[in-house]
Each structure stands twice: as C-alpha cells, then as structure tokens.
Coordinates of C-alpha atoms in Angstrom, one line a residue:
M1 CA 96.2 123.3 115.1
L2 CA 99.2 121.2 114.2
M3 CA 101.3 123.0 116.9
V4 CA 98.5 122.8 119.5
T5 CA 97.9 119.1 119.0
A6 CA 101.6 118.4 119.0
L7 CA 102.5 120.3 122.1
W8 CA 99.5 119.3 124.1
P9 CA 100.1 116.5 123.0
L10 CA 97.0 115.0 121.4
P11 CA 98.3 112.3 119.0
W12 CA 95.0 111.2 117.4
A13 CA 93.8 114.8 117.0
F14 CA 97.1 115.5 115.4
V15 CA 96.5 112.7 112.9
V16 CA 93.2 114.2 111.9
V17 CA 94.5 117.7 111.6
A18 CA 97.5 116.5 109.6
L19 CA 95.2 114.7 107.1
V20 CA 93.1 117.8 106.7
S21 CA 96.1 119.9 106.1
Y22 CA 97.4 117.5 103.4
A23 CA 94.1 117.6 101.7
A24 CA 94.0 121.4 101.8
D25 CA 97.5 121.6 100.3
N26 CA 96.6 119.2 97.6
Q27 CA 93.4 121.0 96.5
T28 CA 94.4 124.7 97.1
P29 CA 96.3 125.2 93.8
R30 CA 93.3 123.8 91.9
V31 CA 90.4 125.3 93.9
A32 CA 91.9 128.6 95.1
P33 CA 95.0 129.4 93.0
A34 CA 94.9 133.0 94.2
L35 CA 95.1 131.9 97.8
N36 CA 98.1 129.8 97.0
D37 CA 99.8 132.8 95.4
I38 CA 99.0 134.9 98.4
L39 CA 100.4 132.3 100.8
S40 CA 103.7 132.2 98.8
K41 CA 103.9 136.0 98.9
V42 CA 103.6 136.1 102.7
H43 CA 106.3 133.4 103.1
L44 CA 104.0 130.5 103.6
G45 CA 104.7 128.8 100.3
T46 CA 104.2 125.1 99.6
T47 CA 107.6 123.9 100.8
L48 CA 107.4 125.8 104.0
R49 CA 104.0 124.4 104.8
F50 CA 105.4 120.9 104.4
V51 CA 108.3 121.8 106.7
I52 CA 105.9 123.2 109.3
R53 CA 104.0 119.9 109.3
E54 CA 107.2 117.9 109.6
T55 CA 108.4 120.2 112.5
A56 CA 105.1 119.7 114.3
T57 CA 105.5 116.0 113.9
L58 CA 108.9 116.1 115.5
L59 CA 107.5 118.2 118.3
L60 CA 104.8 115.6 118.9
A61 CA 107.4 112.8 118.9
V62 CA 109.7 114.6 121.3
R63 CA 106.8 115.4 123.7
V64 CA 105.7 111.8 123.8
L65 CA 108.9 109.8 123.3
G66 CA 111.4 112.2 124.8
A67 CA 114.5 113.8 123.3
D68 CA 116.7 110.8 124.3
S69 CA 114.6 108.3 122.4
S70 CA 116.5 106.5 119.7
W71 CA 113.3 106.4 117.6
F72 CA 112.9 110.1 117.9
I73 CA 116.5 110.7 116.8
A74 CA 116.2 108.3 113.9
L75 CA 112.9 110.0 112.8
A76 CA 114.5 113.4 112.9
A77 CA 117.5 112.2 110.9
G78 CA 115.2 110.6 108.4
V79 CA 113.2 113.7 107.8
F80 CA 116.3 115.8 107.3
L81 CA 117.8 113.2 104.9
L82 CA 114.5 113.1 103.0
H83 CA 114.8 116.9 102.3
G84 CA 118.4 116.4 101.1
A85 CA 117.3 113.6 98.7
R86 CA 114.4 115.7 97.4
S87 CA 116.8 118.6 96.8
V88 CA 119.0 116.3 94.6
Q89 CA 115.9 115.1 92.7
T90 CA 114.7 118.7 92.2
T91 CA 118.1 119.8 90.9
L92 CA 118.1 117.0 88.3
A93 CA 114.5 117.8 87.3
F94 CA 115.2 121.5 87.0
H95 CA 118.2 121.0 84.7
L96 CA 116.3 118.4 82.6
N97 CA 113.4 120.7 82.2
R98 CA 115.7 123.6 81.2
W99 CA 117.8 121.5 78.7
I100 CA 114.9 119.5 77.1
N101 CA 111.8 121.7 77.5
V102 CA 113.3 125.2 77.6
L103 CA 115.6 125.1 74.6
P104 CA 116.8 128.5 73.4
V105 CA 115.1 127.8 70.0
V106 CA 111.9 125.8 69.6
T107 CA 111.0 124.6 66.1
R108 CA 108.6 122.8 63.9
N109 CA 109.4 121.3 60.5
V110 CA 113.1 121.9 61.1
D111 CA 115.5 118.9 61.2
L112 CA 117.0 118.7 64.7
T113 CA 118.1 115.0 64.4
A114 CA 121.8 115.9 64.9
L115 CA 121.1 117.4 68.3
R116 CA 119.8 114.0 69.5
I117 CA 117.2 115.5 71.8
P118 CA 116.1 112.7 74.2
P119 CA 112.5 112.2 75.1
P120 CA 111.5 113.8 78.4
P121 CA 111.6 111.7 81.5
P122 CA 108.3 110.4 83.0
A123 CA 106.2 113.4 84.3
A124 CA 105.9 111.7 87.7
L125 CA 109.7 112.1 88.1
V126 CA 110.0 115.8 87.1
S127 CA 106.6 117.5 87.2
Y128 CA 106.4 120.5 89.6
R129 CA 110.2 120.1 89.9
G130 CA 109.8 117.8 92.9
A131 CA 106.6 119.2 94.5
R132 CA 104.9 115.8 94.1
L133 CA 107.7 114.2 96.0
L134 CA 107.0 116.6 98.9
Y135 CA 104.1 114.4 99.6
L136 CA 106.4 111.5 100.4
D137 CA 106.7 113.0 103.9
I138 CA 103.2 111.7 104.6
L139 CA 105.0 108.4 105.3
P140 CA 107.2 109.7 108.2
V141 CA 104.6 112.2 109.3
G142 CA 101.7 109.8 109.2
G143 CA 103.8 106.9 110.6
A144 CA 105.1 108.9 113.5
A145 CA 101.7 110.4 114.4
V146 CA 99.9 107.0 114.3
G147 CA 102.9 105.3 115.9
V148 CA 103.0 107.7 118.8
A149 CA 99.2 107.4 119.3
A150 CA 99.2 103.6 119.1
G151 CA 102.4 103.1 121.1
V152 CA 104.4 101.8 118.1
P153 CA 107.2 104.3 117.9
W154 CA 109.1 102.6 115.1
L155 CA 106.4 103.4 112.5
G156 CA 107.7 106.9 111.9
V157 CA 111.2 105.6 111.3
A158 CA 109.9 103.0 108.9
G159 CA 107.9 105.6 107.1
A160 CA 111.0 107.9 106.8
A161 CA 113.1 104.9 105.5
L162 CA 110.4 104.1 102.9
A163 CA 110.2 107.7 101.7
L164 CA 113.9 107.9 101.4
A165 CA 114.0 104.7 99.3
V166 CA 111.3 106.1 96.9
C167 CA 113.1 109.4 96.6
A168 CA 116.4 107.7 96.0
G169 CA 114.8 105.5 93.3
A170 CA 113.5 108.7 91.6
V171 CA 117.1 110.1 91.6
V172 CA 118.5 106.9 90.2
A173 CA 115.8 106.8 87.5
L174 CA 116.6 110.4 86.5
L175 CA 120.4 109.9 86.1
P176 CA 120.3 108.3 82.6
H177 CA 118.0 111.0 81.4
F178 CA 120.4 113.6 82.9
R179 CA 123.4 112.0 81.1
R180 CA 121.6 111.9 77.7
A181 CA 120.4 115.5 78.0
A182 CA 123.6 117.0 79.2
A183 CA 124.8 117.8 75.7
L184 CA 121.9 120.2 75.3
R185 CA 123.2 122.5 78.1
D186 CA 125.4 124.2 75.5
R187 CA 122.8 126.7 74.3
D188 CA 125.1 128.2 71.8
Q189 CA 125.5 124.8 70.1
V190 CA 121.8 124.4 70.0
I191 CA 121.2 127.8 68.4
A192 CA 124.1 127.2 65.9
H193 CA 122.5 124.0 64.7
V194 CA 119.1 125.5 64.2
D195 CA 120.8 128.5 62.5
E196 CA 122.6 126.1 60.1
Q197 CA 119.3 124.4 59.2
V198 CA 117.5 127.6 58.6
R199 CA 120.3 129.0 56.4
A200 CA 120.2 125.8 54.4
Y201 CA 116.5 126.5 53.8
D202 CA 117.4 130.1 52.8
P203 CA 114.1 131.8 53.7
E204 CA 113.0 134.8 51.7
V205 CA 109.8 135.8 53.5
A206 CA 109.1 135.7 57.2
L207 CA 105.8 135.8 59.1
Y208 CA 106.7 137.3 62.5
F209 CA 104.3 136.9 65.4
S210 CA 104.3 137.7 69.1
G211 CA 101.4 137.7 71.6
S212 CA 99.4 135.9 74.2
L213 CA 98.8 132.2 73.5
D214 CA 95.1 132.9 73.1
S215 CA 96.0 135.1 70.1
A216 CA 97.7 132.3 68.1
Y217 CA 94.7 132.4 65.6
Q218 CA 96.0 135.8 64.4
A219 CA 99.1 134.1 62.9
S220 CA 97.4 130.8 62.0
M221 CA 95.1 132.5 59.6
W222 CA 98.0 133.3 57.3
L223 CA 99.7 129.9 57.3
N224 CA 97.9 128.4 54.3
T225 CA 98.3 131.6 52.3
L226 CA 102.1 131.8 52.9
A227 CA 102.5 128.1 51.9
R228 CA 101.1 129.0 48.5
I229 CA 103.3 132.0 47.6
D230 CA 106.2 131.8 45.2
R231 CA 108.8 132.7 47.8
R232 CA 110.3 130.4 50.5
A233 CA 108.5 131.4 53.8
I234 CA 109.3 130.9 57.4
V235 CA 107.3 131.6 60.6
V236 CA 109.1 133.4 63.4
L237 CA 107.5 133.3 66.9
R238 CA 108.6 134.7 70.2
E239 CA 106.5 133.0 72.9
R240 CA 107.6 129.4 73.7
G241 CA 104.1 128.0 74.1
M242 CA 103.0 129.5 70.8
V243 CA 104.6 126.7 68.8
D244 CA 102.1 124.2 70.0
K245 CA 99.2 126.7 69.6
L246 CA 99.9 127.5 66.0
G247 CA 97.7 125.8 63.4
P248 CA 99.0 123.0 61.2
T249 CA 101.5 124.0 58.5
T250 CA 104.3 122.6 56.4
L251 CA 106.3 125.8 56.7
P252 CA 109.4 125.9 59.0
V253 CA 108.6 127.4 62.3
I254 CA 111.2 128.8 64.7
C255 CA 110.5 130.3 68.1
I256 CA 113.3 132.5 69.6
P257 CA 112.2 133.9 73.0
S258 CA 115.3 136.0 73.6
G259 CA 115.5 139.3 71.8
T260 CA 119.3 139.1 71.8
D261 CA 119.3 135.6 70.3
L262 CA 116.9 136.7 67.6
M263 CA 119.0 139.7 66.5
N264 CA 122.1 137.5 66.4
F265 CA 120.3 134.7 64.4
R266 CA 122.0 134.7 61.1
G267 CA 119.6 132.2 59.5
L268 CA 117.2 135.1 58.9
D269 CA 119.8 137.2 57.0
S270 CA 118.3 136.0 53.7
V271 CA 114.8 137.3 54.5
R272 CA 113.8 140.3 52.4
V273 CA 110.1 140.7 53.4
T274 CA 108.8 140.4 56.9
L275 CA 105.0 140.2 57.5
F276 CA 103.6 141.3 60.8
A277 CA 100.1 140.2 61.9
S278 CA 99.8 142.2 65.1
N279 CA 101.1 145.4 66.7
V280 CA 103.1 144.4 69.8
G281 CA 106.2 145.6 71.6
K282 CA 108.4 142.7 70.7
N283 CA 108.1 143.6 67.0
I284 CA 110.9 146.0 67.6
H285 CA 113.4 143.2 67.7
M286 CA 112.6 142.1 64.2
L287 CA 112.2 145.6 62.9
R288 CA 115.7 146.4 63.9
L289 CA 117.2 143.7 61.7
P290 CA 118.7 145.2 58.5
G291 CA 118.2 144.0 54.9
H292 CA 114.4 143.4 54.9
L293 CA 111.2 145.5 54.2
S294 CA 108.5 145.3 56.8
V295 CA 104.8 144.9 56.1
F296 CA 101.8 145.1 58.4
I297 CA 99.2 142.6 57.2
G298 CA 97.1 142.5 60.4
H299 CA 94.7 139.7 61.2
G300 CA 91.5 140.9 59.5
D301 CA 90.2 144.2 58.1
S302 CA 87.5 145.9 60.2
D303 CA 86.3 149.3 61.3
K304 CA 87.7 148.9 64.8
E305 CA 90.4 151.3 65.9
A306 CA 93.0 148.4 65.8
S307 CA 92.7 148.5 62.0
F308 CA 94.2 152.1 61.9
N309 CA 96.5 152.0 64.8
P310 CA 99.1 154.8 64.9
F311 CA 101.8 152.2 65.7
T312 CA 101.4 151.0 62.1
K313 CA 103.5 153.8 60.7
V314 CA 106.7 152.0 61.8
Y315 CA 106.3 149.6 58.9
D316 CA 107.6 150.1 55.4
K317 CA 104.3 149.0 54.0
V318 CA 100.7 148.4 55.1
W319 CA 98.7 145.8 53.2
V320 CA 94.9 146.0 53.3
A321 CA 92.2 144.0 51.7
G322 CA 90.4 146.7 49.7
Q323 CA 89.7 150.5 49.2
A324 CA 88.1 150.6 52.7
G325 CA 91.3 149.8 54.4
R326 CA 93.1 152.6 52.6
D327 CA 90.3 155.1 53.4
R328 CA 90.5 154.2 57.1
Y329 CA 94.1 155.4 57.2
I330 CA 93.4 158.5 55.2
K331 CA 90.5 159.4 57.4
A332 CA 92.3 158.6 60.7
Q333 CA 95.5 160.6 59.8
V334 CA 97.7 158.5 62.1
G335 CA 100.9 159.0 60.1
V336 CA 100.5 156.2 57.6
R337 CA 101.2 157.6 54.1
D338 CA 98.8 156.7 51.3
E339 CA 101.6 155.7 49.0
D340 CA 102.7 153.0 51.6
V341 CA 99.3 151.3 51.5
D342 CA 98.6 148.5 49.1
E343 CA 95.4 146.7 48.5
V344 CA 96.1 142.9 48.3
G345 CA 92.7 141.3 49.1
R346 CA 92.0 138.6 51.7
P347 CA 93.3 135.2 50.3
Q348 CA 91.9 133.3 53.3
L349 CA 88.3 133.8 52.1
A350 CA 88.5 131.6 49.0
G351 CA 86.8 128.7 50.8
I352 CA 83.7 130.7 51.8
S353 CA 80.5 129.5 50.1
T354 CA 78.3 132.0 48.3
T355 CA 75.2 129.9 48.5
R356 CA 72.6 129.6 51.3
P357 CA 72.7 126.2 53.0
G358 CA 69.0 125.6 52.5
G359 CA 66.9 123.3 54.5
Q360 CA 63.6 123.7 56.3
Q361 CA 65.1 125.6 59.3
Q362 CA 67.0 128.8 59.0
T363 CA 70.4 129.0 60.7
V364 CA 71.7 132.1 62.4
L365 CA 75.4 132.5 63.4
Y366 CA 76.0 134.7 66.4
A367 CA 79.7 135.6 66.4
P368 CA 80.4 138.6 68.8
T369 CA 83.8 140.2 69.1
W370 CA 85.6 140.4 72.4
E371 CA 85.5 143.3 74.9
G372 CA 88.8 144.9 73.8
W373 CA 91.2 146.8 76.0
Q374 CA 88.9 149.8 76.7
D375 CA 85.4 150.1 78.1
D376 CA 84.2 153.0 75.9
L377 CA 84.4 151.6 72.4
F378 CA 81.0 149.7 72.5
H379 CA 82.4 147.0 70.2
T380 CA 81.1 143.8 71.9
S381 CA 77.5 143.0 72.2
I382 CA 78.1 140.0 74.5
I383 CA 77.8 142.0 77.8
T384 CA 74.6 144.0 77.3
M385 CA 72.9 142.2 74.4
G386 CA 74.4 138.7 73.9
P387 CA 72.1 136.6 76.2
K388 CA 69.1 138.5 75.0
I389 CA 70.0 137.9 71.3
V390 CA 70.4 134.2 71.8
K391 CA 67.2 133.9 73.9
A392 CA 65.2 135.8 71.2
L393 CA 66.7 133.6 68.4
L394 CA 65.8 130.4 70.3
K395 CA 62.3 131.7 70.8
S396 CA 61.9 132.5 67.1
G397 CA 62.6 128.9 66.1
V398 CA 65.8 129.3 64.1
R399 CA 68.9 127.1 64.6
V400 CA 71.6 129.0 66.4
I401 CA 75.4 128.6 66.0
Y402 CA 77.4 130.6 68.6
K403 CA 81.0 131.3 68.0
P404 CA 82.5 133.9 70.3
H405 CA 85.9 135.6 69.9
P406 CA 88.8 133.5 71.4
L407 CA 89.6 136.4 73.8
T408 CA 86.1 136.8 75.2
G409 CA 86.3 137.4 78.9
H410 CA 90.1 137.9 78.7
R411 CA 89.8 141.3 80.3
D412 CA 86.3 142.0 81.5
P413 CA 84.5 139.4 83.8
A414 CA 81.2 140.8 82.6
A415 CA 81.9 139.4 79.1
A416 CA 82.8 136.0 80.6
T417 CA 79.5 136.1 82.5
G418 CA 77.5 136.8 79.3
H419 CA 79.3 134.0 77.5
K420 CA 78.5 131.5 80.3
K421 CA 74.8 132.5 80.2
I422 CA 74.7 131.9 76.4
M423 CA 76.4 128.5 76.8
S424 CA 73.9 127.5 79.4
M425 CA 70.9 128.5 77.3
L426 CA 72.2 126.6 74.3
A427 CA 72.9 123.5 76.4
S428 CA 69.4 123.6 77.7
A429 CA 67.9 124.2 74.2
G430 CA 68.9 120.8 72.7
G431 CA 71.2 119.3 70.2
K432 CA 70.2 121.1 67.0
H433 CA 72.0 124.2 68.2
K434 CA 75.8 124.5 68.3
S435 CA 78.4 126.4 70.3
V436 CA 81.9 126.6 68.9
T437 CA 84.5 127.8 71.5
G438 CA 87.6 126.1 70.1
P439 CA 89.5 126.5 66.8
E440 CA 87.4 123.8 65.1
P441 CA 85.1 124.1 63.2
H442 CA 86.7 127.1 61.7
L443 CA 84.8 130.4 61.6
Y444 CA 84.5 130.1 57.8
E445 CA 82.9 126.7 58.1
C446 CA 80.4 128.3 60.4
F447 CA 79.8 130.9 57.7
N448 CA 78.9 128.2 55.2
E449 CA 76.4 126.7 57.6
A450 CA 74.6 130.0 58.2
D451 CA 71.8 131.8 56.4
L452 CA 72.4 135.0 58.5
L453 CA 75.2 136.4 60.6
I454 CA 74.8 138.5 63.7
S455 CA 78.0 140.1 64.7
D456 CA 79.7 143.2 66.1
I457 CA 82.0 145.7 64.3
S458 CA 84.9 143.4 63.6
S459 CA 86.7 141.6 60.8
V460 CA 84.1 138.9 61.0
V461 CA 81.6 141.3 59.3
A462 CA 84.0 142.1 56.4
D463 CA 84.9 138.4 55.9
F464 CA 81.3 137.3 55.9
L465 CA 80.6 139.7 53.0
A466 CA 82.6 137.3 50.9
S467 CA 79.6 134.9 51.2
G468 CA 77.1 137.5 49.8
K469 CA 74.6 136.4 52.5
P470 CA 72.6 138.9 54.7
Y471 CA 74.2 140.0 57.9
V472 CA 73.3 142.0 61.1
V473 CA 75.5 144.4 63.0
T474 CA 74.8 145.2 66.6
N475 CA 74.4 148.8 67.4
V476 CA 75.4 148.5 71.1
A477 CA 75.5 152.2 71.8
G478 CA 72.1 152.8 70.1
R479 CA 73.5 155.4 67.6
P480 CA 71.3 156.8 64.9
E481 CA 71.5 154.6 61.8
E482 CA 73.0 157.2 59.5
E483 CA 75.7 158.1 62.1
F484 CA 76.5 154.5 62.8
K485 CA 77.0 153.6 59.1
E486 CA 79.1 156.6 58.5
R487 CA 81.3 155.7 61.4
Y488 CA 81.4 152.0 60.5
P489 CA 81.4 151.6 56.6
S490 CA 81.4 147.8 56.9
A491 CA 77.8 148.1 58.3
D492 CA 76.6 150.0 55.2
A493 CA 74.8 146.9 53.8
A494 CA 73.8 145.4 57.1
Y495 CA 70.6 145.3 59.1
L496 CA 71.2 147.1 62.4
L497 CA 70.2 145.7 65.7
G498 CA 69.7 148.1 68.6
P499 CA 70.0 147.3 72.3
A500 CA 66.2 146.6 72.7
L501 CA 66.3 144.1 69.7
R502 CA 63.1 145.6 68.3
E503 CA 64.4 145.0 64.7
L504 CA 65.1 141.3 65.2
P505 CA 61.6 139.9 64.4
E506 CA 61.5 141.8 61.0
I507 CA 65.1 140.6 60.2
I508 CA 64.2 137.0 60.8
A509 CA 61.1 137.4 58.7
E510 CA 63.2 138.8 55.9
L511 CA 65.0 135.5 55.6
E512 CA 61.8 133.8 54.5
R513 CA 61.1 136.2 51.7
P514 CA 62.2 135.2 48.2
E515 CA 63.5 138.7 47.3
D516 CA 66.7 139.8 48.9
T517 CA 66.5 143.5 48.8
M518 CA 70.0 144.1 50.2
A519 CA 71.9 141.8 47.9
G520 CA 73.0 144.5 45.5
A521 CA 74.3 146.7 48.3
R522 CA 76.3 143.8 49.7
R523 CA 77.9 143.1 46.4
K524 CA 79.0 146.7 46.1
L525 CA 80.3 146.8 49.7
K526 CA 82.1 143.5 49.2
T527 CA 84.2 145.1 46.5
Y528 CA 84.9 148.2 48.6
L529 CA 85.9 146.2 51.6
L530 CA 87.7 143.2 50.1
G531 CA 88.7 144.3 46.6
P532 CA 87.7 143.1 43.2
D533 CA 87.1 139.4 42.4
Q534 CA 89.6 139.6 39.4
P535 CA 92.4 139.0 39.7
D536 CA 91.7 136.8 42.7
A537 CA 93.1 137.7 46.2
M538 CA 95.7 135.0 46.2
T539 CA 97.2 136.2 42.9
R540 CA 97.2 139.8 44.2
F541 CA 98.8 138.9 47.4
N542 CA 101.5 136.8 45.7
T543 CA 102.2 139.6 43.3
A544 CA 102.6 142.0 46.1
V545 CA 105.1 139.7 47.9
N546 CA 107.1 139.2 44.8
A547 CA 107.3 142.9 44.0
L548 CA 108.3 143.9 47.5
Y549 CA 110.9 141.0 47.6
D550 CA 112.5 142.4 44.4
Q551 CA 112.5 145.9 45.8
A552 CA 114.1 144.8 49.0
T553 CA 116.7 142.7 47.1
A554 CA 117.6 145.6 44.9
K555 CA 117.9 147.9 48.0
A556 CA 120.1 145.4 49.8
S557 CA 122.4 145.1 46.7
N558 CA 122.8 148.9 46.4
Q559 CA 123.7 149.1 50.1
A560 CA 126.2 146.4 49.8

C-alpha cells in the first residue's frame, strides 16, 4: 500500500497508510511477538520495514517534486545521514550494554568498587540498541508526505534536520558514558578482580546452580541453610539473569556464564564440597574441577522420578532427607550405591508450624505440581482435576489458598488453561480466598495458614508432613489405593482423591471431627520421609558438610 500510494501518487492516502504502518510496527512485538519473529526470518525485520517506508517516501517525493528538486535531494540526503547517525548511536549502545550489563562475571555481595563500574546510561538512549531511534524517521517521512500533499515541500527536509539533531544529541549524550565504561572492555581484568575478591574470601563450600530463570526457587531454598553452616559458603550460578532472580542472601554470589571462564576461575580452588540442587547439562563444568567432592542435594524429596534420576550417579554423594530417599534409589537401581547416600534431613522445614490455624472457617491449600517434561507420568492434577477441585472447595464453604508450581504451563498449554480457570474462579469468589503465584508469601507460610493440603505427588507433600496436619494426594490416573500407595510411599498417610472427586465431601467433613484418625500414621511417615526430630535437621546437615569437607581436604592433601 505504501508503494501503490507513493507511485500513483496519492499523498494523503500515503499519510494514512504510513501512520497505520507505524502503529503496526509499534504494537506487533507486544501483541504478536511470533509474527515479529517470522517477519525477521523472512528478511522483513524491523530495520528493513523502516527502510521500506523511507524508500516509499522518497518515491512519493520524486513522483510529485521531480528528481531535480532541491527539496527532494535534501530530503534524500537527510534520510541517508539519519541512518548513519543511528548507526553510530547503536554502536555506542551495543558496546555500553556489553561492557556494563554483560560483564564476564556477575556478582552479589562481592566488592567490585575497584572496577569503578559506572551506572548505565538512560534507557531511552540505549534500549533496543537504537530501535527506538528508528522512529525518528517519522519526522522526515511524515513531514515529506504532509508537505507534498499540502504543497509545502520543505517540511520533509525540516523533519530530517530535526531527526538528525535529536540523534546527534543522543550520540553526544552517550559519549561520556562510553568513556567511563571503556575500562570494562578488558574482560580478563574484570575476571581477575572478581577472582581476587573470591580468593580473599577463601570459600570452602559452593552451591552450584544452573537452569531456567523460572527455576531459581530450587537454589533459593538452600540459601538460609548454607548461611548457617560452619564452613564459608559461596553460590555459583551460570545464567546471567539468575542473579536477580535468586532470593535474598548474605552469601557471596558469582555468576560465570562461560564454561571456559568457570574452569579457569582460580577463586574456587579452595572449595572442597560442591552442592548441586538440580541435574542439568552445565553441571559438567563444575564436576570437572579437581579438588572437591560433589553432592546432589536436590530441591525437595518426593516420589517423582526426578528424585531418583540415573544422572545422579555422577556425584560423589547423594544427600536425602530420610530413609525414604535412600529406599527410592535402592528400589530404582539407577546406579547410585547405597553407601554413597546420606540422610541429612530437610533444614528448610524448621519454620513450619505444627498447630492448626483455628478460626471458624477451615482453610484448604491447593498446591498442584507442574506438568513435567512427559505426558504419561500423571503427576499434575491441574489439567484434568484442578478447576473441579477449586469449584468443589468453593461450593463447600471452605477458604481456599491456591499456590501453583512456578513452572505451571511452562511446557503444556493445557496446564496454563487450567491455571487461568482457577484464577478466574478465585477472583470471582471474593476476597477471603487467596491465589499465590509469586515467591511471596512462601509456600511454608501457606502451610501455616492451612488446615488441610491438597497436592500432587511432589516434594510439597513430604514438606507438609513436617506440619503434622492432614493432607490429600490426587490420584490423577485413578489407580487402586493399595497400588497407588505402594508406588508413592509419601501418600501412605494421605486421603486419596480420585478424578471424580467422590471422596472430597467426606474429607472436608473429617476436618470438623475432633478425632484425627490419621495423626499417628502421619507421625510415623514423617520420620520415614524426613528423618528423626533429634538431632534436628540443621545439625545433621551441618555435620554432613563438615565431615565431607574434612574428607575432601584429606584427599586433596594426599594427592598433593
């Protein structure tokens, strides 16, 4: 349409089409990001679309004013110069972003004063690496189109001059930032300084973590525990954005995205025990470092297959909460030797209350797990049962707290649909109910508010047992009760809820009865899943860290 209205020529029609095209360019990344990606793949990316619009404007001007018009020549020169100025601005923005925001090592609680890292320049000058300044061409494009239509040919040249002045101002404004940040372009110097700071701290234990940003909770759950052990601990991350996603901590945190930089980082040479909270490919970079013993601590004990993954045999030790964790590996026969498994408890559970909240209204926490990586495991209830569970709970008159897994809908759109239905129902039900989709309040705070938990096979079930309160496990596949509890021992003291929810009315009624018939079974299962109450889990975990540290130190001395 731009070409047709330019070559016809139809100046006022061109103005309308140009405005529509600007609006479409502005909204497409937000409204239809997939379309924007497709356009880029077929060589119709953002910059080219702006060039097409500018070319059409020049065609309109030459058709109406003629190729010999000085206004046309000045307009063409202005458009080309504007591209040159934007190129300079984008170059400066690119380097500033790389030097300031893409450091080879990102840290928290590490003194980087000596690097004199300057604050980033205003976002308006560098965001999208100049894409915003592409919109400056609305001045020459709009000016030329309106000028041609209204018989005022100098408007386009005036617009080009104004756009050039704005772009030149952006370049001038970036130059001082560029000068101050130039020292950071020496990445070896940056790494060396961080390395020096870490060596001065002399870390003894490392928590290593890699994964998607949505999985930051898996590392965050260990931060308070590591801050309380006898040994000096450090957190080692691999994904740049993970530093901001990680929970609050006083521990030093370093993020080294490059595998080569990590393996050459001498500040970690003093580490003798490395704790791994998840099984991911990038673990290999840390596992290859000499002088330390590796431990898989996971991010929660459960009966899910992730809790006895065959990959786990690559670690020197596997630490589980209680006897149940050990038995899972024995039963699964995935190559983890029994002598390499230690029961250390779950120190994170110390803040879970063992008393019912009380009050006139019962509170039920529905905390389903996510859909996982495969369709045939029947772990999540949110797709087939979730909305029905919440609807039935609301109808029964209880207060509902809904806290889904952070990765819900990450892989399966059906899980995201179920989640949206639940959120809609709770929003319509009124303020006494609560949905918790962010990190706060914490899951354990939700435990303390609840009289009853409804969850799926996951670590949530085992953790809730620390409260001693009744819980329900969803039987998504509708297996016979005996078979289900044999397959999933963490459900042994649970009320089971089948796909038709027939058991739910009786379960809710059970909350009102003074006698808790399942309390003894839950106490016994708690010990099996989480270990004994004495010594407490923090003491057991700290003892395990110290013992392994001494073992690794002795081994390193012998090798030296």
